[in-house]
């Protein structure tokens, strides 16, 4: 249900403009750090962790085990989303984002200090898994918080565009990880696997300091301030989300299956498929891992343009139309993409991965930035977005690597298996775009959920009294 009664924010107000800039910067740096961490871990899982932490296994099963350690971080994300999302709906968005950046970035830094299997045996993969769990727990509310923060700060008529801007940080983080990994992987093998791989993990500490400095100066969002002013903060947001908000969570999960799962399949599984640490476990002519990561790099550069463009288009043509275009594009792209990857041609591999990330994935991510917060009422928005994002992260992103690698191992490297898997994710998301109402321009001060209103249900106290200045 679209609500056009909200007045646009006064973007010519110096104070509002300054807060909008701070919110954009705070969200962008956090997104960059989260995806730098995750892209770094994903690239390492695809290309080197099987050698460093699972050297007791054969190369193909070592890749499966490395992706399993990658996947456990996703299992912790819904717990983190539940815990921090509840706090975010009760005490505000700002302080949750301060804590999550410390937890997530600290775990990543410690990974760079871990001894390997050769040094301490089985304790190496155990400690790696523990840190990955902590990383996932912190990340469980980080992106949801950035999404909600920007949607609640953005002017109504341009919410799709402004909400998408921090997600350029996702591409920046992925880009930084891919570039750093490409440079380091060009070093001699003994140097790269000996100590050089640790450098980007340890350097993430710098991003933590930058993010903390920015977020400590951030003001609370206008919509949460209105909740406080009218004493309408939810006492039990968990109860609310599982009784009233569940339809929105389910639809949100469906919307993210292709975007999240496809992202990790192109970034990580595809690299493992074509490179496999030079062993030729999946294809006859493995592509050099340093060459293959350039596909991720170029895809991230394309995404920096595609995300704000599709966010802007969703302001003009609606969230559903743009989102559906992206999911259908991925569905049509999937089978030729994986067949082309199986050929093992370096130039083709780079192009396929770049288009998969840059166009197929990010065409959905652009409108999603505003769409997910618009699905939920003001009292449980943070928790609703966190649950939709993080449960889908387990079902799509977490399984993408380990299940995809397992399918490749059991099918003797048949490209058709990951193609069918990715097509299934795209079909789920395409179907979900027909279940979600159009949310463009929805008043974020409403207390009811868009899906429930679309289904003809009424909520309690659907609209609270608000001041015109709060309608941002």
Tab-separated table of C-alpha atoms in Angstrom:
chain	number	residue	atom	x	y	z
A	1	UNK	CA	0.000	0.000	0.000
A	2	UNK	CA	1.451	3.308	-1.046
A	3	UNK	CA	0.944	6.288	1.197
A	4	UNK	CA	1.583	9.640	-0.368
A	5	UNK	CA	0.442	11.775	2.528
A	6	UNK	CA	3.911	12.148	3.973
A	7	UNK	CA	5.526	15.450	3.203
A	8	UNK	CA	9.021	15.397	1.740
A	9	UNK	CA	11.844	16.210	4.082
A	10	UNK	CA	13.198	19.728	3.883
A	11	UNK	CA	16.459	18.912	2.106
A	12	UNK	CA	17.289	22.638	2.012
A	13	UNK	CA	17.324	22.719	5.840
A	14	UNK	CA	21.044	22.883	6.772
A	15	UNK	CA	20.586	20.825	9.941
A	16	UNK	CA	18.612	18.112	8.149
A	17	UNK	CA	21.090	18.058	5.253
A	18	UNK	CA	24.012	17.674	7.673
A	19	UNK	CA	22.312	14.777	9.478
A	20	UNK	CA	21.493	13.116	6.167
A	21	UNK	CA	25.153	13.340	5.140
A	22	UNK	CA	26.286	11.868	8.469
A	23	UNK	CA	23.789	9.032	8.191
A	24	UNK	CA	24.906	8.264	4.641
A	25	UNK	CA	28.570	8.265	5.628
A	26	UNK	CA	27.992	6.215	8.785
A	27	UNK	CA	25.988	3.605	6.899
A	28	UNK	CA	28.420	3.509	3.976
A	29	UNK	CA	31.517	2.919	6.102
A	30	UNK	CA	29.759	0.165	8.059
A	31	UNK	CA	28.591	-1.499	4.845
A	32	UNK	CA	32.101	-1.268	3.415
A	33	UNK	CA	33.599	-2.895	6.512
A	34	UNK	CA	30.990	-5.665	6.660
A	35	UNK	CA	31.405	-6.635	3.040
A	36	UNK	CA	35.171	-6.197	3.119
A	37	UNK	CA	35.166	-8.727	5.953
A	38	UNK	CA	32.742	-11.097	4.296
A	39	UNK	CA	34.196	-10.843	0.802
A	40	UNK	CA	37.647	-11.385	2.258
A	41	UNK	CA	36.540	-14.463	4.163
A	42	UNK	CA	34.605	-15.738	1.149
A	43	UNK	CA	37.558	-15.308	-1.210
A	44	UNK	CA	39.817	-17.016	1.308
A	45	UNK	CA	37.323	-19.877	1.672
A	46	UNK	CA	37.228	-20.328	-2.083
A	47	UNK	CA	40.967	-20.164	-2.667
A	48	UNK	CA	43.269	-20.634	0.367
A	49	UNK	CA	41.560	-21.661	3.624
A	50	UNK	CA	41.386	-25.274	2.476
A	51	UNK	CA	45.201	-25.249	2.395
A	52	UNK	CA	45.765	-23.200	5.566
A	53	UNK	CA	43.145	-24.619	7.933
A	54	UNK	CA	41.961	-27.890	6.341
A	55	UNK	CA	45.187	-29.285	4.937
A	56	UNK	CA	44.405	-32.736	6.347
A	57	UNK	CA	41.660	-33.180	3.716
A	58	UNK	CA	41.919	-33.740	-0.036
A	59	UNK	CA	41.680	-30.487	-2.110
A	60	UNK	CA	38.000	-30.796	-3.141
A	61	UNK	CA	36.726	-31.727	0.331
A	62	UNK	CA	38.989	-29.049	1.800
A	63	UNK	CA	37.039	-26.499	-0.249
A	64	UNK	CA	33.757	-27.931	1.103
A	65	UNK	CA	35.090	-27.694	4.671
A	66	UNK	CA	36.293	-24.112	4.104
A	67	UNK	CA	32.868	-23.125	2.800
A	68	UNK	CA	31.281	-24.866	5.781
A	69	UNK	CA	33.271	-22.567	8.095
A	70	UNK	CA	32.087	-19.674	5.948
A	71	UNK	CA	28.503	-20.890	6.278
A	72	UNK	CA	28.472	-21.109	10.090
A	73	UNK	CA	28.810	-17.347	10.256
A	74	UNK	CA	25.425	-17.118	8.579
A	75	UNK	CA	23.936	-19.360	11.261
A	76	UNK	CA	24.891	-16.741	13.854
A	77	UNK	CA	23.424	-13.852	11.880
A	78	UNK	CA	19.731	-14.428	12.735
A	79	UNK	CA	20.679	-14.667	16.426
A	80	UNK	CA	22.583	-11.407	16.148
A	81	UNK	CA	19.708	-9.858	14.233
A	82	UNK	CA	17.216	-10.999	16.873
A	83	UNK	CA	19.351	-9.748	19.763
A	84	UNK	CA	20.497	-6.422	18.346
A	85	UNK	CA	17.300	-5.809	16.363
A	86	UNK	CA	15.289	-5.954	19.581
A	87	UNK	CA	17.654	-3.470	21.203
A	88	UNK	CA	17.508	-1.229	18.125
A	89	UNK	CA	13.716	-1.042	18.356
A	90	UNK	CA	13.820	-0.324	22.084
A	91	UNK	CA	16.733	2.088	22.619
A	92	UNK	CA	17.419	3.375	19.105
A	93	UNK	CA	19.477	2.719	15.983
A	94	UNK	CA	22.687	4.615	16.759
A	95	UNK	CA	24.167	2.699	19.691
A	96	UNK	CA	23.442	-0.700	18.183
A	97	UNK	CA	25.463	0.311	15.128
A	98	UNK	CA	28.378	1.302	17.364
A	99	UNK	CA	28.455	-2.083	19.126
A	100	UNK	CA	28.016	-4.205	15.981
A	101	UNK	CA	30.897	-2.533	14.158
A	102	UNK	CA	33.210	-3.301	17.092
A	103	UNK	CA	32.169	-6.945	17.318
A	104	UNK	CA	32.240	-7.642	13.612
A	105	UNK	CA	35.484	-5.832	12.843
A	106	UNK	CA	37.272	-7.153	15.924
A	107	UNK	CA	36.579	-10.757	14.952
A	108	UNK	CA	37.927	-10.119	11.456
A	109	UNK	CA	41.139	-8.613	12.809
A	110	UNK	CA	41.703	-11.631	15.067
A	111	UNK	CA	41.322	-14.021	12.106
A	112	UNK	CA	44.435	-12.424	10.660
A	113	UNK	CA	46.347	-13.402	13.818
A	114	UNK	CA	45.301	-17.077	13.896
A	115	UNK	CA	47.883	-19.877	13.685
A	116	UNK	CA	47.219	-22.399	10.893
A	117	UNK	CA	46.572	-26.154	10.952
A	118	UNK	CA	50.250	-26.825	10.401
A	119	UNK	CA	51.035	-25.005	13.661
A	120	UNK	CA	48.320	-26.077	16.125
A	121	UNK	CA	46.425	-28.820	14.323
A	122	UNK	CA	42.667	-29.172	14.844
A	123	UNK	CA	42.514	-26.056	17.045
A	124	UNK	CA	43.148	-23.888	13.981
A	125	UNK	CA	39.821	-24.626	12.218
A	126	UNK	CA	38.009	-24.584	15.588
A	127	UNK	CA	39.257	-21.072	16.420
A	128	UNK	CA	38.547	-19.955	12.865
A	129	UNK	CA	34.962	-21.154	13.213
A	130	UNK	CA	34.500	-19.409	16.584
A	131	UNK	CA	35.691	-16.080	15.173
A	132	UNK	CA	33.489	-16.575	12.137
A	133	UNK	CA	30.513	-17.064	14.484
A	134	UNK	CA	31.335	-13.805	16.303
A	135	UNK	CA	31.719	-12.035	12.976
A	136	UNK	CA	28.300	-13.286	11.885
A	137	UNK	CA	26.675	-12.359	15.218
A	138	UNK	CA	27.794	-8.748	14.845
A	139	UNK	CA	26.916	-8.596	11.163
A	140	UNK	CA	23.409	-9.859	11.962
A	141	UNK	CA	22.234	-6.351	12.759
A	142	UNK	CA	24.827	-4.202	11.008
A	143	UNK	CA	23.331	-4.149	7.524
A	144	UNK	CA	19.760	-4.086	8.830
A	145	UNK	CA	20.678	-1.072	10.942
A	146	UNK	CA	22.251	0.720	7.997
A	147	UNK	CA	19.177	-0.044	5.875
A	148	UNK	CA	16.717	1.240	8.478
A	149	UNK	CA	18.856	4.260	9.335
A	150	UNK	CA	18.966	5.511	5.762
A	151	UNK	CA	15.326	4.775	4.958
A	152	UNK	CA	14.227	6.722	8.047
A	153	UNK	CA	16.488	9.675	7.235
A	154	UNK	CA	15.771	9.881	3.491
A	155	UNK	CA	13.265	12.277	1.893
A	156	UNK	CA	10.119	10.365	0.901
A	157	UNK	CA	10.089	11.115	-2.821
A	158	UNK	CA	13.746	10.088	-3.228
A	159	UNK	CA	13.922	7.368	-0.601
A	160	UNK	CA	14.912	4.686	-3.114
A	161	UNK	CA	17.883	6.729	-4.320
A	162	UNK	CA	19.141	7.974	-0.947
A	163	UNK	CA	18.635	4.598	0.758
A	164	UNK	CA	20.735	2.940	-1.932
A	165	UNK	CA	23.737	5.258	-1.524
A	166	UNK	CA	25.248	3.522	1.544
A	167	UNK	CA	25.060	0.234	-0.325
A	168	UNK	CA	27.725	1.527	-2.612
A	169	UNK	CA	29.779	0.742	0.487
A	170	UNK	CA	28.972	-2.932	-0.122
A	171	UNK	CA	30.589	-2.677	-3.533
A	172	UNK	CA	33.492	-0.673	-2.125
A	173	UNK	CA	34.125	-3.278	0.565
A	174	UNK	CA	33.912	-6.117	-1.942
A	175	UNK	CA	36.127	-4.173	-4.335
A	176	UNK	CA	38.771	-3.513	-1.683
A	177	UNK	CA	38.827	-7.178	-0.695
A	178	UNK	CA	39.085	-8.350	-4.304
A	179	UNK	CA	41.841	-5.872	-5.203
A	180	UNK	CA	43.887	-6.604	-2.094
A	181	UNK	CA	43.436	-10.336	-2.583
A	182	UNK	CA	44.408	-10.112	-6.267
A	183	UNK	CA	47.580	-8.191	-5.438
A	184	UNK	CA	48.609	-10.479	-2.589
A	185	UNK	CA	47.831	-13.668	-4.524
A	186	UNK	CA	50.316	-12.558	-7.198
A	187	UNK	CA	53.106	-12.946	-4.641
A	188	UNK	CA	55.122	-16.180	-4.538
A	189	UNK	CA	53.066	-19.049	-3.128
A	190	UNK	CA	55.158	-19.499	0.014
A	191	UNK	CA	54.971	-15.775	0.827
A	192	UNK	CA	51.235	-15.505	0.190
A	193	UNK	CA	50.322	-18.594	2.206
A	194	UNK	CA	53.000	-17.887	4.807
A	195	UNK	CA	52.111	-14.388	6.052
A	196	UNK	CA	50.801	-12.085	3.295
A	197	UNK	CA	47.222	-13.429	3.468
A	198	UNK	CA	46.981	-12.013	7.011
A	199	UNK	CA	47.493	-8.377	5.977
A	200	UNK	CA	43.938	-7.489	4.817
A	201	UNK	CA	42.341	-9.132	7.856
A	202	UNK	CA	44.503	-7.125	10.249
A	203	UNK	CA	44.044	-3.885	8.292
A	204	UNK	CA	40.272	-4.039	8.834
A	205	UNK	CA	41.053	-2.508	12.240
A	206	UNK	CA	41.599	0.833	10.481
A	207	UNK	CA	38.049	0.728	9.097
A	208	UNK	CA	36.733	0.061	12.610
A	209	UNK	CA	38.305	3.262	13.923
A	210	UNK	CA	36.921	5.336	11.031
A	211	UNK	CA	33.414	3.895	11.462
A	212	UNK	CA	33.433	4.493	15.219
A	213	UNK	CA	34.481	8.130	14.814
A	214	UNK	CA	31.632	8.789	12.378
A	215	UNK	CA	28.929	6.894	14.264
A	216	UNK	CA	29.640	8.522	17.604
A	217	UNK	CA	28.690	11.872	16.005
A	218	UNK	CA	25.449	10.546	14.496
A	219	UNK	CA	21.997	11.661	15.712
A	220	UNK	CA	19.057	9.307	16.201
A	221	UNK	CA	16.608	8.939	13.291
A	222	UNK	CA	13.520	11.204	13.099
A	223	UNK	CA	11.055	8.300	13.128
A	224	UNK	CA	12.497	6.775	16.299
A	225	UNK	CA	12.494	10.187	17.967
A	226	UNK	CA	8.772	10.415	17.188
A	227	UNK	CA	8.183	7.002	18.789
A	228	UNK	CA	9.913	8.225	21.942
A	229	UNK	CA	8.030	11.507	21.908
A	230	UNK	CA	4.640	9.775	21.781
A	231	UNK	CA	5.698	6.921	24.103
A	232	UNK	CA	4.920	4.262	21.490
A	233	UNK	CA	8.138	2.242	21.634
A	234	UNK	CA	7.317	-1.476	21.639
A	235	UNK	CA	7.807	-3.209	24.984
A	236	UNK	CA	8.116	-6.613	23.305
A	237	UNK	CA	9.266	-6.207	19.698
A	238	UNK	CA	10.023	-9.942	19.443
A	239	UNK	CA	6.400	-10.768	20.247
A	240	UNK	CA	5.228	-8.161	17.744
A	241	UNK	CA	7.412	-9.432	14.922
A	242	UNK	CA	6.353	-13.067	15.350
A	243	UNK	CA	2.644	-12.263	15.729
A	244	UNK	CA	2.010	-9.226	13.524
A	245	UNK	CA	5.192	-8.897	11.465
A	246	UNK	CA	5.676	-12.490	10.326
A	247	UNK	CA	4.093	-12.059	6.840
A	248	UNK	CA	6.537	-9.236	6.101
A	249	UNK	CA	9.475	-11.318	7.289
A	250	UNK	CA	8.476	-14.259	5.073
A	251	UNK	CA	8.047	-12.067	1.981
A	252	UNK	CA	11.338	-10.294	2.747
A	253	UNK	CA	13.136	-13.643	2.946
A	254	UNK	CA	11.780	-14.617	-0.456
A	255	UNK	CA	12.869	-11.322	-1.986
A	256	UNK	CA	16.452	-11.845	-0.829
A	257	UNK	CA	16.978	-15.433	-1.959
A	258	UNK	CA	18.254	-14.583	-5.445
A	259	UNK	CA	20.059	-11.376	-4.451
A	260	UNK	CA	21.899	-12.817	-1.447
A	261	UNK	CA	22.422	-16.357	-2.705
A	262	UNK	CA	23.400	-15.197	-6.179
A	263	UNK	CA	25.884	-12.722	-4.755
A	264	UNK	CA	27.796	-15.340	-2.783
A	265	UNK	CA	27.630	-17.880	-5.601
A	266	UNK	CA	29.198	-15.470	-8.086
A	267	UNK	CA	31.713	-14.090	-5.585
A	268	UNK	CA	32.836	-17.334	-3.976
A	269	UNK	CA	31.493	-20.568	-5.454
A	270	UNK	CA	32.231	-19.497	-9.013
A	271	UNK	CA	35.840	-18.731	-8.027
A	272	UNK	CA	36.208	-22.123	-6.384
A	273	UNK	CA	34.676	-23.759	-9.467
A	274	UNK	CA	37.093	-22.184	-11.942
A	275	UNK	CA	40.228	-21.982	-9.760
A	276	UNK	CA	40.102	-24.624	-7.002
A	277	UNK	CA	43.496	-23.434	-5.747
A	278	UNK	CA	45.101	-24.627	-8.991
A	279	UNK	CA	44.252	-28.315	-8.449
A	280	UNK	CA	41.797	-28.810	-11.291
A	281	UNK	CA	39.340	-30.508	-8.950
A	282	UNK	CA	36.237	-29.248	-10.813
A	283	UNK	CA	37.296	-28.254	-14.344
A	284	UNK	CA	40.077	-29.517	-16.600
A	285	UNK	CA	41.807	-26.138	-17.045
A	286	UNK	CA	41.711	-24.139	-13.809
A	287	UNK	CA	41.905	-20.360	-14.069
A	288	UNK	CA	44.550	-18.565	-12.014
A	289	UNK	CA	42.943	-17.360	-8.790
A	290	UNK	CA	44.361	-13.856	-9.178
A	291	UNK	CA	42.802	-13.553	-12.633
A	292	UNK	CA	39.433	-14.911	-11.505
A	293	UNK	CA	39.076	-12.358	-8.696
A	294	UNK	CA	39.149	-9.556	-11.255
A	295	UNK	CA	35.610	-10.585	-12.152
A	296	UNK	CA	34.551	-9.680	-8.619
A	297	UNK	CA	36.483	-6.413	-8.852
A	298	UNK	CA	34.865	-5.321	-12.109
A	299	UNK	CA	31.444	-6.482	-10.911
A	300	UNK	CA	31.791	-4.289	-7.833
A	301	UNK	CA	32.700	-1.283	-9.989
A	302	UNK	CA	29.611	-1.872	-12.138
A	303	UNK	CA	27.539	-2.173	-8.964
A	304	UNK	CA	28.601	1.291	-7.810
A	305	UNK	CA	26.637	2.695	-10.745
A	306	UNK	CA	23.819	0.136	-10.905
A	307	UNK	CA	22.742	0.341	-7.230
A	308	UNK	CA	21.945	4.095	-7.092
A	309	UNK	CA	20.516	3.932	-10.629
A	310	UNK	CA	18.051	1.172	-9.774
A	311	UNK	CA	17.263	2.885	-6.470
A	312	UNK	CA	16.382	6.008	-8.443
A	313	UNK	CA	14.344	3.995	-10.973
A	314	UNK	CA	12.387	2.450	-8.096
A	315	UNK	CA	11.381	5.975	-7.049
A	316	UNK	CA	9.945	6.538	-10.518
A	317	UNK	CA	8.531	3.153	-11.526
A	318	UNK	CA	8.017	1.403	-8.192
A	319	UNK	CA	10.064	-1.049	-6.135
A	320	UNK	CA	8.379	-4.205	-7.436
A	321	UNK	CA	8.912	-3.562	-11.146
A	322	UNK	CA	12.643	-2.901	-10.810
A	323	UNK	CA	13.138	-5.794	-8.379
A	324	UNK	CA	11.286	-8.213	-10.649
A	325	UNK	CA	13.422	-7.180	-13.619
A	326	UNK	CA	16.552	-8.097	-11.659
A	327	UNK	CA	15.274	-11.510	-10.557
A	328	UNK	CA	14.093	-12.425	-14.065
A	329	UNK	CA	17.422	-11.284	-15.504
A	330	UNK	CA	19.246	-13.602	-13.094
A	331	UNK	CA	16.929	-16.484	-13.993
A	332	UNK	CA	17.665	-16.064	-17.710
A	333	UNK	CA	21.388	-15.494	-17.104
A	334	UNK	CA	22.026	-18.485	-14.859
A	335	UNK	CA	22.402	-21.421	-17.257
A	336	UNK	CA	24.520	-19.726	-19.940
A	337	UNK	CA	26.661	-18.186	-17.178
A	338	UNK	CA	27.625	-21.483	-15.532
A	339	UNK	CA	28.174	-23.192	-18.876
A	340	UNK	CA	30.535	-20.394	-19.903
A	341	UNK	CA	32.387	-20.674	-16.578
A	342	UNK	CA	32.945	-24.376	-17.227
A	343	UNK	CA	34.925	-23.540	-20.379
A	344	UNK	CA	37.781	-22.234	-18.242
A	345	UNK	CA	38.600	-19.247	-20.465
A	346	UNK	CA	40.008	-16.445	-18.249
A	347	UNK	CA	38.424	-13.546	-20.180
A	348	UNK	CA	35.021	-15.249	-20.239
A	349	UNK	CA	35.251	-16.069	-16.515
A	350	UNK	CA	35.939	-12.420	-15.658
A	351	UNK	CA	33.053	-11.185	-17.840
A	352	UNK	CA	30.544	-13.736	-16.517
A	353	UNK	CA	31.305	-13.036	-12.844
A	354	UNK	CA	31.368	-9.251	-13.414
A	355	UNK	CA	27.943	-9.210	-15.100
A	356	UNK	CA	26.488	-11.614	-12.554
A	357	UNK	CA	27.501	-9.404	-9.636
A	358	UNK	CA	27.232	-6.008	-11.313
A	359	UNK	CA	23.897	-6.436	-13.100
A	360	UNK	CA	21.976	-9.530	-11.958
A	361	UNK	CA	22.570	-9.119	-8.218
A	362	UNK	CA	22.736	-5.356	-7.870
A	363	UNK	CA	19.615	-4.612	-9.908
A	364	UNK	CA	17.741	-6.228	-7.006
A	365	UNK	CA	19.861	-4.652	-4.283
A	366	UNK	CA	19.140	-1.079	-5.414
A	367	UNK	CA	15.362	-1.081	-4.758
A	368	UNK	CA	15.726	-3.477	-1.811
A	369	UNK	CA	17.432	-0.796	0.294
A	370	UNK	CA	14.174	1.149	0.657
A	371	UNK	CA	11.743	-1.715	0.100
A	372	UNK	CA	12.579	-3.812	3.167
A	373	UNK	CA	12.162	-0.975	5.722
A	374	UNK	CA	8.938	0.054	3.981
A	375	UNK	CA	7.485	-3.412	4.597
A	376	UNK	CA	7.434	-2.953	8.385
A	377	UNK	CA	5.724	-0.696	10.902
A	378	UNK	CA	7.727	1.779	12.947
A	379	UNK	CA	7.659	-0.122	16.251
A	380	UNK	CA	9.410	-3.262	15.001
A	381	UNK	CA	11.089	-2.115	11.778
A	382	UNK	CA	14.688	-2.772	12.850
A	383	UNK	CA	13.869	-6.287	14.054
A	384	UNK	CA	11.710	-7.032	10.999
A	385	UNK	CA	14.401	-5.997	8.535
A	386	UNK	CA	17.055	-7.879	10.543
A	387	UNK	CA	14.987	-11.096	10.571
A	388	UNK	CA	14.175	-10.913	6.860
A	389	UNK	CA	17.795	-10.198	5.957
A	390	UNK	CA	19.496	-12.675	8.245
A	391	UNK	CA	17.208	-15.687	7.917
A	392	UNK	CA	17.529	-15.317	4.165
A	393	UNK	CA	21.300	-14.992	4.625
A	394	UNK	CA	21.326	-18.466	6.187
A	395	UNK	CA	18.965	-20.038	3.653
A	396	UNK	CA	20.569	-18.412	0.604
A	397	UNK	CA	24.047	-17.017	1.286
A	398	UNK	CA	25.113	-19.485	3.981
A	399	UNK	CA	24.147	-22.532	1.948
A	400	UNK	CA	25.349	-21.147	-1.380
A	401	UNK	CA	28.984	-22.049	-0.773
A	402	UNK	CA	28.815	-25.316	1.138
A	403	UNK	CA	25.835	-26.805	-0.719
A	404	UNK	CA	27.104	-25.584	-4.071
A	405	UNK	CA	30.585	-27.020	-3.420
A	406	UNK	CA	29.039	-30.301	-2.246
A	407	UNK	CA	26.921	-30.517	-5.410
A	408	UNK	CA	30.037	-29.939	-7.512
A	409	UNK	CA	31.968	-32.644	-5.658
A	410	UNK	CA	29.196	-35.237	-5.863
A	411	UNK	CA	28.478	-34.476	-9.540
A	412	UNK	CA	32.167	-34.564	-10.526
A	413	UNK	CA	32.184	-30.849	-11.323
A	414	UNK	CA	28.994	-30.728	-13.442
A	415	UNK	CA	28.213	-27.041	-14.108
A	416	UNK	CA	24.506	-27.857	-14.385
A	417	UNK	CA	24.149	-28.444	-10.632
A	418	UNK	CA	25.027	-24.895	-9.427
A	419	UNK	CA	23.038	-23.523	-12.370
A	420	UNK	CA	19.891	-25.361	-11.236
A	421	UNK	CA	20.518	-24.209	-7.665
A	422	UNK	CA	20.841	-20.542	-8.696
A	423	UNK	CA	17.808	-20.751	-10.983
A	424	UNK	CA	15.750	-22.076	-8.065
A	425	UNK	CA	16.727	-19.062	-5.958
A	426	UNK	CA	15.781	-16.725	-8.825
A	427	UNK	CA	12.381	-18.406	-9.205
A	428	UNK	CA	11.645	-17.986	-5.479
A	429	UNK	CA	12.458	-14.276	-5.617
A	430	UNK	CA	10.491	-13.705	-8.811
A	431	UNK	CA	7.444	-15.342	-7.214
A	432	UNK	CA	7.905	-13.181	-4.092
A	433	UNK	CA	7.667	-9.970	-6.145
A	434	UNK	CA	4.056	-10.946	-6.908
A	435	UNK	CA	3.272	-11.346	-3.194
A	436	UNK	CA	4.643	-8.047	-1.927
A	437	UNK	CA	2.598	-4.820	-2.182
A	438	UNK	CA	4.047	-1.720	-3.811
A	439	UNK	CA	5.718	0.209	-0.993
A	440	UNK	CA	7.082	3.275	-2.811
A	441	UNK	CA	6.366	6.437	-0.802
A	442	UNK	CA	4.976	4.607	2.224
A	443	UNK	CA	4.819	6.657	5.443
A	444	UNK	CA	7.469	5.186	7.752
A	445	UNK	CA	5.692	6.611	10.785
A	446	UNK	CA	2.867	4.128	10.293
A	447	UNK	CA	2.684	1.372	12.881
A	448	UNK	CA	1.150	-1.299	10.634
A	449	UNK	CA	3.004	-3.540	8.170
A	450	UNK	CA	2.554	-3.126	4.422
A	451	UNK	CA	1.873	-6.826	3.788
A	452	UNK	CA	-0.906	-6.996	6.404
A	453	UNK	CA	-2.569	-3.861	5.052
A	454	UNK	CA	-2.348	-5.253	1.511
A	455	UNK	CA	-4.066	-8.433	2.717
A	456	UNK	CA	-6.938	-6.348	4.107
A	457	UNK	CA	-6.002	-6.600	7.785
A	458	UNK	CA	-6.080	-3.589	10.068
A	459	UNK	CA	-3.570	-2.859	12.780
A	460	UNK	CA	-3.816	-1.181	16.169
A	461	UNK	CA	-3.063	2.528	16.129
A	462	UNK	CA	-2.035	2.435	12.479
A	463	UNK	CA	-0.881	6.029	12.468
A	464	UNK	CA	0.548	8.070	15.279
A	465	UNK	CA	0.283	11.856	15.550
A	466	UNK	CA	3.364	13.393	14.029
A	467	UNK	CA	4.866	16.747	13.319
A	468	UNK	CA	5.488	17.742	9.728
A	469	UNK	CA	9.206	18.049	10.324
A	470	UNK	CA	9.452	14.380	11.274
A	471	UNK	CA	8.042	13.127	7.985
A	472	UNK	CA	11.401	12.258	6.475
